[in-house]
CSV table of C-alpha atoms in Angstrom, one decimal:
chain,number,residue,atom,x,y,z
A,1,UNK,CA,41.6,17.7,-81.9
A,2,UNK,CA,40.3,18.6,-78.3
A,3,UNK,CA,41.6,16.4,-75.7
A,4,UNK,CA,38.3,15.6,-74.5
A,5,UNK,CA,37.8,13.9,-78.0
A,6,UNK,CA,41.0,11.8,-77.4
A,7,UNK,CA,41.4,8.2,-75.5
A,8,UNK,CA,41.6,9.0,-71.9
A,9,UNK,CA,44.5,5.9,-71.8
A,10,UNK,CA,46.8,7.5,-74.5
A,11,UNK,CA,49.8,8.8,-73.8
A,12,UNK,CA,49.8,11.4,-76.7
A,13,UNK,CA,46.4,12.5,-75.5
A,14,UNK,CA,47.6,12.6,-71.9
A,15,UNK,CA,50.6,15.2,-73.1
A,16,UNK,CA,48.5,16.9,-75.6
A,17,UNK,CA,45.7,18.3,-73.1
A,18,UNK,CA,48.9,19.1,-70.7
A,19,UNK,CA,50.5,21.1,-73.7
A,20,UNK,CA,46.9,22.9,-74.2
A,21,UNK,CA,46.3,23.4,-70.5
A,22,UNK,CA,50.3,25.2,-70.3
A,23,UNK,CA,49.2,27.3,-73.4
A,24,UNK,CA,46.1,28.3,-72.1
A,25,UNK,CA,47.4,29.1,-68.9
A,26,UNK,CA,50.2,31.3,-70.4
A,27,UNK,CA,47.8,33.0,-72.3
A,28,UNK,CA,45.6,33.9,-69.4
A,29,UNK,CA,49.1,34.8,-67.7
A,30,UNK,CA,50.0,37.0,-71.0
A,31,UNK,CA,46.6,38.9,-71.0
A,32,UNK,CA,46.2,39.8,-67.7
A,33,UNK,CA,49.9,41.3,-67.5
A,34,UNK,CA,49.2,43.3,-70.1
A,35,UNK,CA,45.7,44.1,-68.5
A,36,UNK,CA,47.7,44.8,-65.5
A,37,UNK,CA,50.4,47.5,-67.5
A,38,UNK,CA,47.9,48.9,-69.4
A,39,UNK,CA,46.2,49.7,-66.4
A,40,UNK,CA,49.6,51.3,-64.5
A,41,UNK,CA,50.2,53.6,-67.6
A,42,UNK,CA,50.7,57.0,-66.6
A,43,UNK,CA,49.0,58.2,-69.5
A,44,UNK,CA,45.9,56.2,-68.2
A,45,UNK,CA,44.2,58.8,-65.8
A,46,UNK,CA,43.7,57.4,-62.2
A,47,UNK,CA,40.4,58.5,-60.5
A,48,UNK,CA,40.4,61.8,-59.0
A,49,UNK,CA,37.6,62.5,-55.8
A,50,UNK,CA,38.3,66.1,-55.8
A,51,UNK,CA,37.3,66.9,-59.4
A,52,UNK,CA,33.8,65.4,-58.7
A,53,UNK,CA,31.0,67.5,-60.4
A,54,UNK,CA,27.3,67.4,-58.6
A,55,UNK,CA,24.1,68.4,-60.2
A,56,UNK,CA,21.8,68.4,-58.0
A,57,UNK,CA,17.9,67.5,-59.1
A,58,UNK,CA,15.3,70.1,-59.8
A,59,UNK,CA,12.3,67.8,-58.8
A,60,UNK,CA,13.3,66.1,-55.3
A,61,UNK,CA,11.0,63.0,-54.6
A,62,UNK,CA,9.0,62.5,-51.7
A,63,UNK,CA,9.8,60.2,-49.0
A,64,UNK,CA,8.2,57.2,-48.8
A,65,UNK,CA,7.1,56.1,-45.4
A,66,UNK,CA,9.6,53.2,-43.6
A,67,UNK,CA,6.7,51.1,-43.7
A,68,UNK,CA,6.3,51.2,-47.0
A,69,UNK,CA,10.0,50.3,-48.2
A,70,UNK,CA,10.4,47.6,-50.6
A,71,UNK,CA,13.8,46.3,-51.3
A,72,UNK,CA,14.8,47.8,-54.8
A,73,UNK,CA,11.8,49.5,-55.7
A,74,UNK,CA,12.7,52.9,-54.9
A,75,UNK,CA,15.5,54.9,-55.8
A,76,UNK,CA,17.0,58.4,-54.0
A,77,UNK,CA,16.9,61.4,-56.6
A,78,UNK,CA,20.8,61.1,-57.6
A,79,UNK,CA,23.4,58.4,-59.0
A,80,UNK,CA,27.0,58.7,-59.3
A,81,UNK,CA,28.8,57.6,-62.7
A,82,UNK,CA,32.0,57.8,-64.0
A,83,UNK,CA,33.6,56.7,-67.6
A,84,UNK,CA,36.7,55.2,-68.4
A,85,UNK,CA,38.5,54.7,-72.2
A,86,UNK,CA,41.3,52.3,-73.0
A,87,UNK,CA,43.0,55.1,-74.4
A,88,UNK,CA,42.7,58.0,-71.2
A,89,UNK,CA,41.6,55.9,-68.4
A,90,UNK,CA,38.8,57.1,-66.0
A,91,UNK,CA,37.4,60.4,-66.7
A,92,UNK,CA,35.8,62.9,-63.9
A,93,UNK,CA,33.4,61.9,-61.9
A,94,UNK,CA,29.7,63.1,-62.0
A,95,UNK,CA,27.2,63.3,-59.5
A,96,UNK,CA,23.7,63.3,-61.3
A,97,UNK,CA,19.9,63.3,-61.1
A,98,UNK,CA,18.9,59.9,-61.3
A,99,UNK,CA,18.2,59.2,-64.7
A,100,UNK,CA,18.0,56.5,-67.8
A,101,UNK,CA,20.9,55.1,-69.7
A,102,UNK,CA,21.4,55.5,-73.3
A,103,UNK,CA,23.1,52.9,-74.8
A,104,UNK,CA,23.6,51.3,-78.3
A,105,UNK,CA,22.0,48.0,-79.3
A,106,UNK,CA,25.3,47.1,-80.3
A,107,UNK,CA,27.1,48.0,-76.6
A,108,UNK,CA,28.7,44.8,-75.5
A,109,UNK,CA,26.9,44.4,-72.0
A,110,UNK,CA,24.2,43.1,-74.0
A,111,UNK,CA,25.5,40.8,-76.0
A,112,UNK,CA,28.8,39.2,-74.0
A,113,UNK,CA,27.8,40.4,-70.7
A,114,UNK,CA,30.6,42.1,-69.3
A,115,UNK,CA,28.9,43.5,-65.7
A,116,UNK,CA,29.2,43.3,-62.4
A,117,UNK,CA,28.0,44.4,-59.1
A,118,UNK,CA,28.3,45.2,-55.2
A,119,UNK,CA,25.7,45.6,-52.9
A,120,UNK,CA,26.7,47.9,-49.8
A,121,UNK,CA,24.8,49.5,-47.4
A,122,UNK,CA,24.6,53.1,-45.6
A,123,UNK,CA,23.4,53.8,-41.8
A,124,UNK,CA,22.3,56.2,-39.8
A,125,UNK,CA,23.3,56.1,-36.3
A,126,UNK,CA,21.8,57.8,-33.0
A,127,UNK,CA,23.5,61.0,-33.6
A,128,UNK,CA,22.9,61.2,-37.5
A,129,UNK,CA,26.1,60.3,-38.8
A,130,UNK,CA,26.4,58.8,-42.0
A,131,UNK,CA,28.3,55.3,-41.8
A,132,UNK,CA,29.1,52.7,-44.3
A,133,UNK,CA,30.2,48.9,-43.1
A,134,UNK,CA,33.9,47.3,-44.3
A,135,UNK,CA,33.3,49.7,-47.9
A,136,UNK,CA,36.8,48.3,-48.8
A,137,UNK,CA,35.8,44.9,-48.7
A,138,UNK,CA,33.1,45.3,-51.3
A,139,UNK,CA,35.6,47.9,-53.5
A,140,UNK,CA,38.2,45.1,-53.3
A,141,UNK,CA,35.5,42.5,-54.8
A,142,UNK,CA,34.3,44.9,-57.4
A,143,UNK,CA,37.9,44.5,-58.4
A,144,UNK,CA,38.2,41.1,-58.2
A,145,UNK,CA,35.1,40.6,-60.6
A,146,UNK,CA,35.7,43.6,-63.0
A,147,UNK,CA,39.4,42.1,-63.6
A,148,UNK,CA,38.1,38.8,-64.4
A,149,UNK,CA,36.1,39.9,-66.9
A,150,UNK,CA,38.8,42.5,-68.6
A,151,UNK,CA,37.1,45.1,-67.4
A,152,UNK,CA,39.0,48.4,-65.8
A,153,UNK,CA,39.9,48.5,-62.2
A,154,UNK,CA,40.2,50.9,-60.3
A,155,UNK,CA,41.6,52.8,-57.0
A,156,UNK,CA,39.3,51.8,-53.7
A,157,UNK,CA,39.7,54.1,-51.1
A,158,UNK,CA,39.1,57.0,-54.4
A,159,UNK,CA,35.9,54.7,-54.9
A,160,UNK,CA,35.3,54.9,-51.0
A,161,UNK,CA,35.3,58.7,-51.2
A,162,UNK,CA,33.0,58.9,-54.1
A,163,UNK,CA,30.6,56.2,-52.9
A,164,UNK,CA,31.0,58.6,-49.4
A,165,UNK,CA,30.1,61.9,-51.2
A,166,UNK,CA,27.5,60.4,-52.7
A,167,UNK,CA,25.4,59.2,-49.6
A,168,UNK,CA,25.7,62.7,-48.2
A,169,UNK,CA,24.2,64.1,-51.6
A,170,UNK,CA,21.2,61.8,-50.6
A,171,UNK,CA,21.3,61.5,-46.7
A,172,UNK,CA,17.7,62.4,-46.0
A,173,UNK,CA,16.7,58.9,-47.7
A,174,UNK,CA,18.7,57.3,-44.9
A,175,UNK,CA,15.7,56.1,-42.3
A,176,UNK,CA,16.9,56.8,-38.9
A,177,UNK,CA,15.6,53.6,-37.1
A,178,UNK,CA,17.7,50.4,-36.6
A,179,UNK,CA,16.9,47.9,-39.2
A,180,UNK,CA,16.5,50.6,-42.1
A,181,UNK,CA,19.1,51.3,-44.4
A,182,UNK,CA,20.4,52.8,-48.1
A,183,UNK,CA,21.4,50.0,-50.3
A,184,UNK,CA,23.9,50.5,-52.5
A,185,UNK,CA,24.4,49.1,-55.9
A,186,UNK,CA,27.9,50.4,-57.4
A,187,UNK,CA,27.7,48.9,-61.1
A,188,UNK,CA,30.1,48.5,-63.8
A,189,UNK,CA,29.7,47.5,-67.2
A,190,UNK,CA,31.5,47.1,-71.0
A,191,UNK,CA,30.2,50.2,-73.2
A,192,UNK,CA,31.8,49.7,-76.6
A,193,UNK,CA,30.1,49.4,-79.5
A,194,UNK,CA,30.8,46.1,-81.6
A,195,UNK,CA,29.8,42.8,-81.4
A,196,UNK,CA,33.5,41.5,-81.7
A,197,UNK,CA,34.6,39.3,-78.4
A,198,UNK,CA,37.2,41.2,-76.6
A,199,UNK,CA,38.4,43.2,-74.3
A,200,UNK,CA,35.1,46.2,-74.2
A,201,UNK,CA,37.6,49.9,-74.9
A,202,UNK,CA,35.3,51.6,-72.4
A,203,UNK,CA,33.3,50.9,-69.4
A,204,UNK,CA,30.6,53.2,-67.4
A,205,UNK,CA,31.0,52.5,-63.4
A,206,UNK,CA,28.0,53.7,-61.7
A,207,UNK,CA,26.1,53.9,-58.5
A,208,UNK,CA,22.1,53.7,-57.4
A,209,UNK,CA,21.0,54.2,-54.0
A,210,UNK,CA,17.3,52.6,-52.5
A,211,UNK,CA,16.3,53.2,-49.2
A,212,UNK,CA,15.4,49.5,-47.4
A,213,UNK,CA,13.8,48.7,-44.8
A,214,UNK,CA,14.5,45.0,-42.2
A,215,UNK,CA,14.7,41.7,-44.3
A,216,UNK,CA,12.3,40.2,-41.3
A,217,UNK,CA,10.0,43.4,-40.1
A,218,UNK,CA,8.0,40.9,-37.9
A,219,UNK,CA,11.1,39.1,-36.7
A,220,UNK,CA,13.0,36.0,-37.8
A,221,UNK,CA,11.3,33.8,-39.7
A,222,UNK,CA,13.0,30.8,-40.4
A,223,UNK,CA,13.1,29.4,-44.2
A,224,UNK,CA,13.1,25.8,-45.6
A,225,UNK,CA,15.7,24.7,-48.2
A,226,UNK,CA,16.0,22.4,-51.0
A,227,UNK,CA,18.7,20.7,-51.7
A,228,UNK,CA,19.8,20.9,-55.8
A,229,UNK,CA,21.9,19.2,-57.6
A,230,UNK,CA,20.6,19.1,-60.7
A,231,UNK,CA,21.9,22.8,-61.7
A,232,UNK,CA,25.6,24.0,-60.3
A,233,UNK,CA,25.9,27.5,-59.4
A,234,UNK,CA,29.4,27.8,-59.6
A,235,UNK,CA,32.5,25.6,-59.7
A,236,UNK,CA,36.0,25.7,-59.1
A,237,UNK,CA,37.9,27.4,-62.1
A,238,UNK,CA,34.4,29.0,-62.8
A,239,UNK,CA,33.5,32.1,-62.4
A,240,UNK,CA,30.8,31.6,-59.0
A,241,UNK,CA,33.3,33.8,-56.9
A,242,UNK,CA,32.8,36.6,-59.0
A,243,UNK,CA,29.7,39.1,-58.3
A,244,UNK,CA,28.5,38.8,-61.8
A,245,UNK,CA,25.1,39.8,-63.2
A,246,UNK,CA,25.7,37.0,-65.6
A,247,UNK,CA,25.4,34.3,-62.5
A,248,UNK,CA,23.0,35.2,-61.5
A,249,UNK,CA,19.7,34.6,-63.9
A,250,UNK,CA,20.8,30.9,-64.3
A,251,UNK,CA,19.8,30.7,-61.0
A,252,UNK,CA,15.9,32.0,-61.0
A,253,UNK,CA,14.7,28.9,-62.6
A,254,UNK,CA,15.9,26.3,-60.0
A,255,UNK,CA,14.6,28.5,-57.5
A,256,UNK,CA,11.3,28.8,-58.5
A,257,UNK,CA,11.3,25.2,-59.2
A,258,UNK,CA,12.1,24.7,-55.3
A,259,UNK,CA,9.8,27.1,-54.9
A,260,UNK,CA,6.7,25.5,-56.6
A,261,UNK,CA,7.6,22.3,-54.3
A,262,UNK,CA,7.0,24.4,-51.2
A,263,UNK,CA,10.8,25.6,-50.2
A,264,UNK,CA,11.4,29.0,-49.4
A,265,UNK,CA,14.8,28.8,-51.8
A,266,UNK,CA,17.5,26.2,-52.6
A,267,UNK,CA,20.9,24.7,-51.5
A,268,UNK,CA,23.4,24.7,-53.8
A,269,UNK,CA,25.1,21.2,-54.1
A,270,UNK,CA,28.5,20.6,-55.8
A,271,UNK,CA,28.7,16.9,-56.7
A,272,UNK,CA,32.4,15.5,-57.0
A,273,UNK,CA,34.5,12.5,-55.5
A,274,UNK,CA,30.9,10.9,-54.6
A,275,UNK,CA,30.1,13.6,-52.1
A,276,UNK,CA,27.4,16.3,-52.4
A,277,UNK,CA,29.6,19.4,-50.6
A,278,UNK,CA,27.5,22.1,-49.2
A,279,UNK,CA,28.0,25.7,-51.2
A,280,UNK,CA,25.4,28.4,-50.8
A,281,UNK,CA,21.8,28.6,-50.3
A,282,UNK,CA,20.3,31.1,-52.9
A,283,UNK,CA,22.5,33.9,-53.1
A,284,UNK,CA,23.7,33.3,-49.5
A,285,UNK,CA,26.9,32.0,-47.7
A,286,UNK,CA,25.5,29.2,-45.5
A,287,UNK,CA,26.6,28.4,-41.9
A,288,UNK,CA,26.2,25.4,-39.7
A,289,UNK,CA,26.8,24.9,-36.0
A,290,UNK,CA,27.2,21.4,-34.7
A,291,UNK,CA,28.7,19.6,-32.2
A,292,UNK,CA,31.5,17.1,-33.5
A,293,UNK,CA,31.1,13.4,-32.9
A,294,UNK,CA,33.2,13.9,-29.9
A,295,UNK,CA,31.2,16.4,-28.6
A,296,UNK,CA,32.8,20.0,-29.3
A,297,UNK,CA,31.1,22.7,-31.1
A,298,UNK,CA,32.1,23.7,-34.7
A,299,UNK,CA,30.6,26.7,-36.3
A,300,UNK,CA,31.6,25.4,-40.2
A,301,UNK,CA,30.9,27.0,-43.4
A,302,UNK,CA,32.0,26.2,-47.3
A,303,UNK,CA,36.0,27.3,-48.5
A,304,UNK,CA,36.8,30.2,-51.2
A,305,UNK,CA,37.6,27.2,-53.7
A,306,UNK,CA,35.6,28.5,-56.1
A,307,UNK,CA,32.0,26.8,-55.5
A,308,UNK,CA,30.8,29.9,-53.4
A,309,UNK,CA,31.1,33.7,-53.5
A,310,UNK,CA,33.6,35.8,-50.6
A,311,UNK,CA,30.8,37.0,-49.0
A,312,UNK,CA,31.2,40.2,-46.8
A,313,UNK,CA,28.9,39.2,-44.3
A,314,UNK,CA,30.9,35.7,-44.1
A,315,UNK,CA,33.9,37.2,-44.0
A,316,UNK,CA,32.3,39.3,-40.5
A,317,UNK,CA,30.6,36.3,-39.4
A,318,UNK,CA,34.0,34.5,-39.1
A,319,UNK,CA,36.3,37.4,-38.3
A,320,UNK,CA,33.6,37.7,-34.8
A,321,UNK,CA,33.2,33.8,-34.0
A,322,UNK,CA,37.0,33.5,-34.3
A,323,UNK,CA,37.4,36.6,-31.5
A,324,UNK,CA,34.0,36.3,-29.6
A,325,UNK,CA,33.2,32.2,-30.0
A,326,UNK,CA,36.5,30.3,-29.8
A,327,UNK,CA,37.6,31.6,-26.3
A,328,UNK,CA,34.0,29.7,-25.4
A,329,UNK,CA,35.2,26.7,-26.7
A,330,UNK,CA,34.3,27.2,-30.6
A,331,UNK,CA,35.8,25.4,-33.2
A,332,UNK,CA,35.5,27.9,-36.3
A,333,UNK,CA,36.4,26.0,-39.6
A,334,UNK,CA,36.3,26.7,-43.3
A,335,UNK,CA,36.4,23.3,-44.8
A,336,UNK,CA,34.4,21.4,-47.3
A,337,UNK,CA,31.3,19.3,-45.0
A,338,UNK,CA,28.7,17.5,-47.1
A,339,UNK,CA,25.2,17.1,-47.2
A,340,UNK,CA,25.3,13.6,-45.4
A,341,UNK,CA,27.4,15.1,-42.7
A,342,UNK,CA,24.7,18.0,-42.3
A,343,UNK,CA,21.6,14.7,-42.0
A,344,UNK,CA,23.8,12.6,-40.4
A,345,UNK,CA,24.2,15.3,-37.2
A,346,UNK,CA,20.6,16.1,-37.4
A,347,UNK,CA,19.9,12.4,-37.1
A,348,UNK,CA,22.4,11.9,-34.1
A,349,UNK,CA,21.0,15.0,-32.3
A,350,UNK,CA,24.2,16.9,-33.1
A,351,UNK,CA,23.1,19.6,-35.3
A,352,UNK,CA,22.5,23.0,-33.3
A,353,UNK,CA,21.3,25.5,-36.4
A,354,UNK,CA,22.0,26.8,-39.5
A,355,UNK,CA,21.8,29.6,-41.3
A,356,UNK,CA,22.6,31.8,-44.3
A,357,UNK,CA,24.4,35.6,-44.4
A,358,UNK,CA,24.4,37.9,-46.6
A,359,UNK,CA,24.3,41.8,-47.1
A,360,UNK,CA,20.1,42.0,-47.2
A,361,UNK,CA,19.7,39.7,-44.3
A,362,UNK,CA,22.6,39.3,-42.1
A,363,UNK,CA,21.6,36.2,-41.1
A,364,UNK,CA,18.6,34.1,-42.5
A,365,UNK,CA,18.1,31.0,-40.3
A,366,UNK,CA,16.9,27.6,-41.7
A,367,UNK,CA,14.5,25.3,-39.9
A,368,UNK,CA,14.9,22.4,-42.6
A,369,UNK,CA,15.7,21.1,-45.7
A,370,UNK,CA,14.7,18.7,-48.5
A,371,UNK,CA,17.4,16.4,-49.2
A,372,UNK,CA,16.9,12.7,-51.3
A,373,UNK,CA,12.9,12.8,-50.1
A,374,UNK,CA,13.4,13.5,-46.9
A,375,UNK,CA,13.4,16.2,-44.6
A,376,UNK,CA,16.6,17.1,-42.7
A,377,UNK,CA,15.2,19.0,-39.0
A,378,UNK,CA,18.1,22.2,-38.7
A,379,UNK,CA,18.5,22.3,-35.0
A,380,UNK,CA,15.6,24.8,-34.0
A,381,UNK,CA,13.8,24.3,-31.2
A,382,UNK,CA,9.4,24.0,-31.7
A,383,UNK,CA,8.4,27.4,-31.9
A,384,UNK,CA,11.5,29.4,-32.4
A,385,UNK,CA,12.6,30.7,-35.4
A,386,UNK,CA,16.4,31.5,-35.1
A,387,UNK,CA,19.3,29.7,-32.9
A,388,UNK,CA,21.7,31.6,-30.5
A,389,UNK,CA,24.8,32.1,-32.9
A,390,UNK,CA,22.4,33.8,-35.5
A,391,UNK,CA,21.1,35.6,-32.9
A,392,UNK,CA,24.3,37.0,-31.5
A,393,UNK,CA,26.1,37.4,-35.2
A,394,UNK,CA,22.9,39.3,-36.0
A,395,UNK,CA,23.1,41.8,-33.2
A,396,UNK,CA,27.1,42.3,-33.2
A,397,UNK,CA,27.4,43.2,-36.7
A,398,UNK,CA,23.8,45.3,-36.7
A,399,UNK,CA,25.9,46.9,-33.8
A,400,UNK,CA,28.4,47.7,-35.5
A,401,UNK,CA,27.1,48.9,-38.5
A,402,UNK,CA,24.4,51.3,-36.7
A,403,UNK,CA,27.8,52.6,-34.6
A,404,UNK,CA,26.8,51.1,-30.9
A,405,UNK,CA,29.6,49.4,-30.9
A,406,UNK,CA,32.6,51.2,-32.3
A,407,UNK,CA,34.3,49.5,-34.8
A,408,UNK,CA,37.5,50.2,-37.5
A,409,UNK,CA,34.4,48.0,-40.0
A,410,UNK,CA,31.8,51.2,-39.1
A,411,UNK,CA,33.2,54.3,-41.6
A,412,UNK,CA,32.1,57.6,-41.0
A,413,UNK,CA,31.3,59.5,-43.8
């Protein structure tokens, strides 16, 4: 009998959901240890940069003007894949002409899901050098994800390498100017055949390349959120911190349903204890800057507990407020803040800004949002459409990435 099914005041039922949660745990502990052998097998090949093969296209593709860029619409004219069997481990890597995948009805991607994903970024700085920002943060993550979902992992400064060799392959697609880009989508997914549920025997991990051009190419403009709590993105013991493919559909329909009641996207709300704790916005890290009740200024944004994804851009957002804010008399905090603390400092005049960050965007500032029929004001002042700190975060990290500022995150390739 499930405990769930069991009187919440029994005793038995009390030690019979403990003895289940012990098991369950053991098993996990099992299964990943054996993942986690399997993987350190010396018979298990390892990747290899140096035995990279590159095929280079016969029909290159035009460029397509800046002004014409549309985030993931078009692709460079190569792709960079490699395979990997329980039984050998990851095979050479290939460099490729962009092309189709062909893949059996019965491959278990489609049916159980087992994909995930990074998105990266390439730039181009004033003397044409290829750069890539904090790569090993977003091979790290891959990691993260493919593990939990018993898929292969992997060496990251091989992957670095690859992914490095790969943007030189397809440089010219780089714009030059500031605010343009290469976005990078390194992919990895279960390729066995069966419809049995269990750990997929071989995996494809690949990578696509678009050419992008500035989320904003007018400027900031400042968005409106609504506040849900009617759908959960994630949850702690969940799977929300992991970049997923499979998290992200759930999440269309409550966007569109913000969407048809005149918000630009929605805030993710995680109900427990009574409270409504700020997560995400979208399929952004959110930030808010505030001055405390006694009058100092926090720059606060949601823990890695398990209701929001470890966001690269959050991670830079906090690494530069804790260097460049704090000695101005910042407090930086990662803590869980709730909705009514968010209205009850825009009611008291306290509230400074908000905004969201993320790879696409940097930062996306927030002029309001819709919360229990109301409309919480974000801090912005009448005609402006970002706040200072999004401003600044903006402009050190697009400064770093573009190499004006040099940085151990900006990696030459």
């Amino acid at each position: 009998m499930l405990p769930s099914l069991l009187p919440r005041s029994s005793a038995a039922a009390r030690t019979s959901a403990r003895t289940l949660r012990s098991l369950n745990v053991s098993r996990q502990s099992r299964f990943y240890a054996i993942q986690a052998k399997d993987a350190s097998e010396p018979r298990l090949q390892a990747i290899d940069p140096s035995k990279l093969s590159i095929t280079k296209t016969t029909t290159p593709k035009q460029l397509m003007p800046n002004e014409e860029l549309v985030f993931g619409r078009y692709f460079t004219d190569h792709m960079l894949s490699l395979e990997w069997t329980a039984s050998d481990g990851w095979q050479e890597s290939r460099i490729t002409p962009y092309q189709n995948l062909s893949l059996d009805p019965a491959t278990c991607v489609f049916h159980y899901a087992f994909e995930c994903f990074e998105g990266m970024k390439a730039y181009k700085d004033k003397n044409g050098d290829v750069r890539l920002f904090r790569p090993d943060k977003n091979m790290a993550r891959l990691n993260r994800s493919s593990s939990r979902i018993a898929l292969p992992t992997f060496d990251s400064e091989a992957m670095i390498e690859l992914i490095g060799k790969f943007t030189k392959v397809d440089e010219r697609f780089i714009p030059s100017a500031r605010g343009y880009s290469l976005y990078l989508r390194p992919t990895m997914i279960g390729t066995q055949k069966t419809l049995g549920v269990g750990p997929p025997g071989s995996a494809l991990l690949y990578v696509i390349a678009s050419p992008v051009g500035p989320y904003y190419p007018t400027g900031f403009k400042a968005v409106s959120l609504e506040a849900t709590t009617y759908a959960v993105r994630a949850w702690p013991g969940g799977v929300g911190n992991s970049k997923l493919g499979a998290n992200y559909a759930p999440c269309i329909v409550p966007q569109m349903q913000a969407a048809a009641r005149g918000f630009h996207q929605n805030l993710w709300l995680f109900e427990a204890d009574g409270e409504e704790y700020v997560t995400e916005v979208g399929t952004m890290n959110l930030f808010a800057a505030m001055k405390t009740k006694d009058g100092k200024k926090e720059l606060v944004t949601a823990p890695l507990d398990g209701t929001i994804l470890e966001g690269v851009t959050r991670d830079s957002i906090l690494e530069l407020a804790r260097e460049r804010l704090v000695p101005e008399g910042w407090i930086v905090s990662e803590r869980k803040f709730t909705m009514k603390e968010v209205a009850d400092a825009a009611e008291e005049g306290r509230m400074l800004e908000v905004f969201g960050a993320g790879t696409a965007a940097v930062v996306s500032p927030v002029r309001n949002i819709g919360w229990r029929g109301k409309m919480v004001d974000c801090g912005l002042e009448a005609g402006s459409e970002a706040g200072p700190i999004a401003t600044r975060m903006k402009n050190w990290i697009e400064g770093i990435q573009y190499g004006e500022e040099e940085h151990p995150w900006s990696v030459k390739v």
